[in-house]
Amino acid sequence: MFYYKPYPAVAYDSIKDIHFVVPTGQFMRNIHRWAAQVMVVAVILHMARVFYTAAYRAPREYNWVMGMLLLVVTLGLSFTGYLLPWDQLAYWAITIGANIAQSPREITDALGLTPYFDPGGLQKFILLGSDEIGEEALIRFYVLHIMICRWCWRCSLRCTSGASAKTAAWRSRPMPMRASASPTRKTYPVFTDAPTKTYQLAAIVRGRTAAVGRGPERTLPAMPHLFYAELGVFMLTVLVCLALSLVSDAPLKELANPAVPENPPRRRGTSSACKSWSPTRRSWAAWVFRSS
C-alpha cells in the first residue's frame, strides 16, 4: 500500500519497483501471494469437511451460512487482487471474469429482452465501472481489495468464531459420573445423583433441567488448550508460506496490452506437433526416403 499506485500508467512500474527496488519487496510479495493461495485452499477444505460430515445441521445452521459468506469473501479478495499488477496475466484473467459476469446476456439476447432487461451488462458494469477494463476498473478493484472485502472478511470471521463458541457451549452434554474409587478424592462434582447421608435439612441433588451438567468440571478452558493448538497451526502455516516464498516467486509478466491476448487462439486442427513439422524437416525426410 505504501509503494503501489493504483493507476494504469504507473501501476505496472510500481509493482516492478516493489519487486526489484524496494528492500525485501520481492520476498514480501511472494509471501502475500502464497498466503492468499493457502487461505483459499484452507477455506475450501474447511467448507468441504463441514459439508461431508454434515456439520451444517442444527444447531449449526448459522455457522454454515457465515462460513459460506466467508468463502465468498475469500474468493472475492483473491479475485480483486488479481488485476492490481496490471500485467498481461492480470488483464486477461479479469477480462474472462468480466465476460463470465456478462454471460446472462446470452439468454436475454436469445429472448430479445436485452434492451429492456440486461442483468449481464449490469453485473459487468458493477464489476468494472465501465464497459471495458481501464482506470475505473483498477481503482475499483483496489478499493474492494484493501478496504471493502477485507472489512467484510473480518466481520464474517468474527461472526463465525462467535457462533462456533456459542454452539460449542450449547452442545455441551453432561458426562456420566463415576463412583469414587478411593476416599481421598481431590475433586468432587457440583451435583450428585442423590444424597447418601446428610445431617442437615437440605442437600444438593442432581436436577432434571437443561442447565444440569454445565458446571465448571464439564468444560475445557480455551486458555491455554485452544490457544496452544491455534498457535501451532499458525506457526505451521507461516512456515509453509515462508518455504514456498523462498522457492517460488510471484509471477509478473509483460505490461497489459489489450491488443495482444495472453493465450492467442490456435487454428482448428493445428497442434504443437504439426507446428514443429517445418518445411525444412519435410524436405530432409523426403531426401532420406529418396536416398534409401
XYZ file of C-alpha atoms in Angstrom:
292
model
C 0.000 0.000 0.000
C 2.912 2.390 0.619
C 4.551 1.800 -2.776
C 1.705 0.712 -5.048
C -0.040 3.320 -7.238
C -3.498 2.244 -8.478
C -3.373 3.967 -11.864
C -2.837 2.172 -15.203
C 0.047 4.398 -16.291
C 2.164 3.647 -13.214
C 0.668 0.505 -11.653
C 2.959 -1.886 -13.521
C 6.045 0.233 -12.810
C 5.181 0.390 -9.098
C 4.954 -3.424 -8.997
C 8.366 -3.614 -10.684
C 9.750 -1.207 -8.099
C 8.355 -3.365 -5.301
C 9.786 -6.459 -6.948
C 13.276 -5.177 -7.799
C 13.969 -1.913 -5.921
C 12.244 -1.961 -2.531
C 14.292 -3.888 0.069
C 12.733 -7.340 0.675
C 9.885 -6.263 -1.611
C 10.059 -9.404 -3.721
C 10.006 -11.601 -0.613
C 7.014 -9.759 0.856
C 5.147 -10.026 -2.450
C 5.879 -13.754 -2.544
C 4.546 -14.181 0.995
C 1.427 -12.204 0.097
C 0.803 -14.346 -2.946
C 1.354 -17.713 -1.258
C -0.591 -16.743 1.876
C -3.553 -15.845 -0.341
C -3.338 -19.205 -2.125
C -3.082 -21.134 1.141
C -6.016 -19.189 2.567
C -8.283 -20.044 -0.380
C -7.347 -23.726 -0.201
C -7.849 -23.833 3.584
C -11.319 -22.244 3.420
C -12.423 -24.590 0.619
C -11.169 -27.662 2.502
C -12.852 -26.481 5.690
C -16.202 -25.993 3.967
C -15.865 -29.398 2.287
C -15.225 -31.046 5.645
C -18.259 -29.324 7.158
C -20.423 -30.439 4.229
C -19.301 -34.078 4.075
C -19.515 -34.535 7.849
C -22.993 -32.923 7.903
C -21.837 -30.387 10.483
C -24.191 -27.808 8.945
C -27.253 -29.301 10.600
C -28.973 -27.965 13.708
C -27.863 -26.171 15.770
C -25.100 -25.052 13.373
C -27.145 -23.546 10.541
C -25.911 -20.041 11.340
C -22.299 -21.272 11.345
C -22.818 -22.792 7.887
C -24.278 -19.579 6.450
C -21.456 -17.472 7.882
C -18.907 -19.996 6.612
C -20.320 -19.750 3.088
C -20.151 -15.957 3.359
C -16.528 -16.256 4.465
C -15.794 -18.458 1.432
C -17.369 -15.933 -0.960
C -15.460 -13.027 0.599
C -12.201 -15.004 0.439
C -12.697 -15.696 -3.258
C -13.569 -12.013 -3.718
C -10.309 -10.992 -2.070
C -8.370 -13.308 -4.366
C -10.218 -12.097 -7.473
C -9.943 -8.369 -6.767
C -6.221 -8.627 -6.103
C -5.611 -10.273 -9.460
C -5.850 -7.064 -11.513
C -3.537 -4.937 -9.391
C -0.196 -5.928 -11.050
C -1.635 -4.702 -14.385
C 0.309 -7.217 -16.449
C -0.875 -9.479 -19.255
C -1.956 -12.284 -16.931
C -3.961 -9.923 -14.726
C -5.629 -8.055 -17.588
C -6.838 -11.091 -19.487
C -7.852 -13.006 -16.360
C -10.147 -10.142 -15.349
C -11.382 -9.971 -18.945
C -12.512 -13.581 -18.644
C -14.129 -12.850 -15.283
C -15.974 -9.851 -16.695
C -17.232 -11.926 -19.622
C -18.491 -14.556 -17.189
C -20.348 -11.848 -15.287
C -21.846 -10.703 -18.585
C -22.881 -14.244 -19.606
C -26.625 -13.783 -18.719
C -26.788 -11.542 -21.777
C -26.688 -14.711 -23.896
C -30.138 -15.644 -22.578
C -31.571 -12.145 -22.825
C -30.271 -11.808 -26.407
C -31.934 -15.092 -27.348
C -35.220 -13.917 -25.805
C -34.933 -10.391 -27.208
C -35.049 -8.819 -23.732
C -31.635 -7.145 -23.648
C -32.899 -3.616 -24.476
C -35.357 -3.874 -21.578
C -33.666 -6.238 -19.104
C -29.901 -6.695 -19.135
C -28.618 -8.262 -15.861
C -25.385 -9.380 -17.534
C -24.449 -5.882 -18.600
C -25.347 -4.551 -15.170
C -23.114 -7.115 -13.472
C -20.202 -6.256 -15.746
C -20.685 -2.536 -15.175
C -20.798 -3.014 -11.392
C -17.630 -5.098 -11.578
C -15.593 -2.833 -13.881
C -17.227 0.570 -13.509
C -17.320 0.863 -17.304
C -17.725 -1.234 -20.422
C -14.037 -2.124 -20.628
C -11.093 -2.646 -18.303
C -9.379 0.650 -17.571
C -8.586 3.078 -14.801
C -12.123 2.824 -13.351
C -11.787 -0.936 -13.006
C -8.322 -0.694 -11.469
C -9.258 1.833 -8.774
C -12.467 -0.102 -8.068
C -10.587 -3.376 -7.619
C -8.010 -1.623 -5.423
C -10.662 -0.218 -3.065
C -12.510 -3.539 -2.955
C -9.314 -5.433 -2.220
C -7.798 -3.307 0.526
C -10.944 -1.982 2.204
C -14.398 -3.392 1.478
C -13.612 -7.095 1.047
C -11.166 -7.025 3.944
C -13.737 -5.424 6.242
C -16.383 -7.961 5.192
C -13.905 -10.789 5.771
C -13.135 -9.601 9.297
C -16.822 -9.232 10.162
C -17.706 -12.674 8.803
C -14.753 -14.257 10.592
C -15.765 -12.595 13.842
C -19.364 -13.785 13.491
C -18.239 -17.311 12.579
C -15.882 -17.573 15.568
C -18.508 -16.229 17.984
C -21.191 -18.551 16.624
C -18.848 -21.552 16.866
C -18.026 -20.791 20.504
C -21.707 -20.309 21.346
C -22.696 -23.542 19.612
C -19.963 -25.474 21.400
C -21.194 -24.195 24.749
C -24.813 -25.034 23.851
C -23.888 -28.531 22.676
C -22.137 -29.466 25.917
C -23.726 -32.509 27.486
C -23.369 -33.938 30.973
C -20.854 -36.733 31.273
C -21.695 -39.906 33.172
C -20.453 -39.744 36.718
C -18.189 -42.399 38.088
C -18.118 -43.562 41.635
C -15.138 -42.578 43.691
C -12.569 -45.339 43.760
C -10.759 -44.013 46.795
C -11.943 -41.903 49.712
C -9.074 -39.431 49.180
C -10.507 -37.670 46.142
C -9.362 -34.138 45.326
C -12.230 -33.071 43.027
C -15.944 -33.533 43.525
C -18.867 -32.965 41.158
C -21.041 -29.948 41.632
C -24.178 -32.089 41.648
C -24.707 -35.609 42.980
C -27.356 -38.084 41.885
C -28.823 -38.460 45.359
C -27.659 -37.752 48.882
C -26.402 -40.857 50.635
C -26.336 -39.369 54.090
C -26.976 -35.926 55.417
C -27.254 -34.328 58.827
C -28.942 -31.203 57.509
C -32.457 -30.357 56.440
C -31.419 -29.837 52.768
C -28.988 -31.377 50.347
C -27.814 -30.564 46.808
C -29.441 -33.093 44.492
C -28.915 -33.501 40.745
C -31.718 -31.753 38.931
C -33.580 -32.588 35.747
C -33.420 -29.284 33.826
C -31.335 -28.371 30.789
C -28.870 -26.454 32.952
C -27.736 -29.647 34.686
C -24.250 -30.784 33.753
C -22.895 -27.373 32.856
C -20.726 -26.989 35.876
C -17.078 -25.981 35.613
C -15.915 -29.608 35.688
C -17.664 -30.211 32.319
C -15.748 -27.521 30.429
C -12.286 -27.155 28.952
C -10.849 -23.630 29.176
C -9.771 -22.049 25.913
C -6.642 -20.732 27.588
C -4.211 -22.407 27.249
C -5.580 -25.505 25.452
C -7.236 -23.926 22.396
C -4.686 -21.109 22.315
C -1.759 -23.535 22.048
C -3.493 -25.535 19.295
C -4.225 -22.411 17.237
C -0.709 -21.133 17.819
C 0.728 -24.395 16.498
C -1.424 -24.259 13.360
C -0.477 -20.608 12.852
C 3.250 -21.347 13.122
C 2.952 -24.276 10.706
C 1.086 -22.107 8.182
C 3.706 -19.351 8.428
C 6.467 -21.924 7.918
C 4.780 -23.302 4.796
C 4.269 -19.811 3.345
C 7.876 -18.855 4.039
C 9.186 -22.025 2.414
C 7.043 -21.529 -0.686
C 8.079 -17.859 -0.889
C 11.735 -18.817 -0.924
C 11.215 -21.465 -3.602
C 8.751 -19.799 -6.000
C 8.399 -16.124 -6.947
C 5.138 -14.343 -7.662
C 4.635 -14.054 -11.433
C 4.996 -10.738 -13.228
C 4.581 -10.764 -16.989
C 4.642 -8.049 -19.627
C 2.693 -4.811 -19.357
C -1.016 -5.248 -20.021
C -1.813 -4.884 -23.716
C -5.485 -5.116 -24.766
C -4.445 -5.812 -28.375
C -2.368 -8.923 -27.576
C -4.171 -11.822 -25.836
C -2.255 -13.771 -23.220
C -3.112 -17.111 -24.901
C -3.834 -16.442 -28.606
C -6.282 -18.928 -30.162
C -4.894 -21.622 -32.434
C -6.294 -22.644 -35.760
C -8.649 -25.578 -35.574
C -6.904 -28.858 -36.210
C -3.443 -27.427 -35.574
C -1.401 -28.838 -32.724
C 2.086 -28.242 -31.443
C 3.277 -31.428 -33.160
C 2.032 -30.170 -36.532
C 3.680 -26.793 -35.983
C 7.001 -28.432 -35.216
C 6.867 -30.263 -38.602
C 8.555 -27.458 -40.532
C 9.232 -27.390 -44.325
C 12.916 -27.947 -43.615
C 12.150 -31.165 -41.770
C 9.774 -32.277 -44.516
C 12.437 -31.733 -47.208
C 15.019 -33.550 -45.067
C 12.625 -36.501 -44.630
C 11.983 -36.624 -48.372
C 15.743 -36.661 -49.047
C 16.170 -39.536 -46.596
C 13.417 -41.570 -48.241
C 14.810 -40.920 -51.747
C 18.307 -41.933 -50.707
C 17.075 -45.099 -49.120
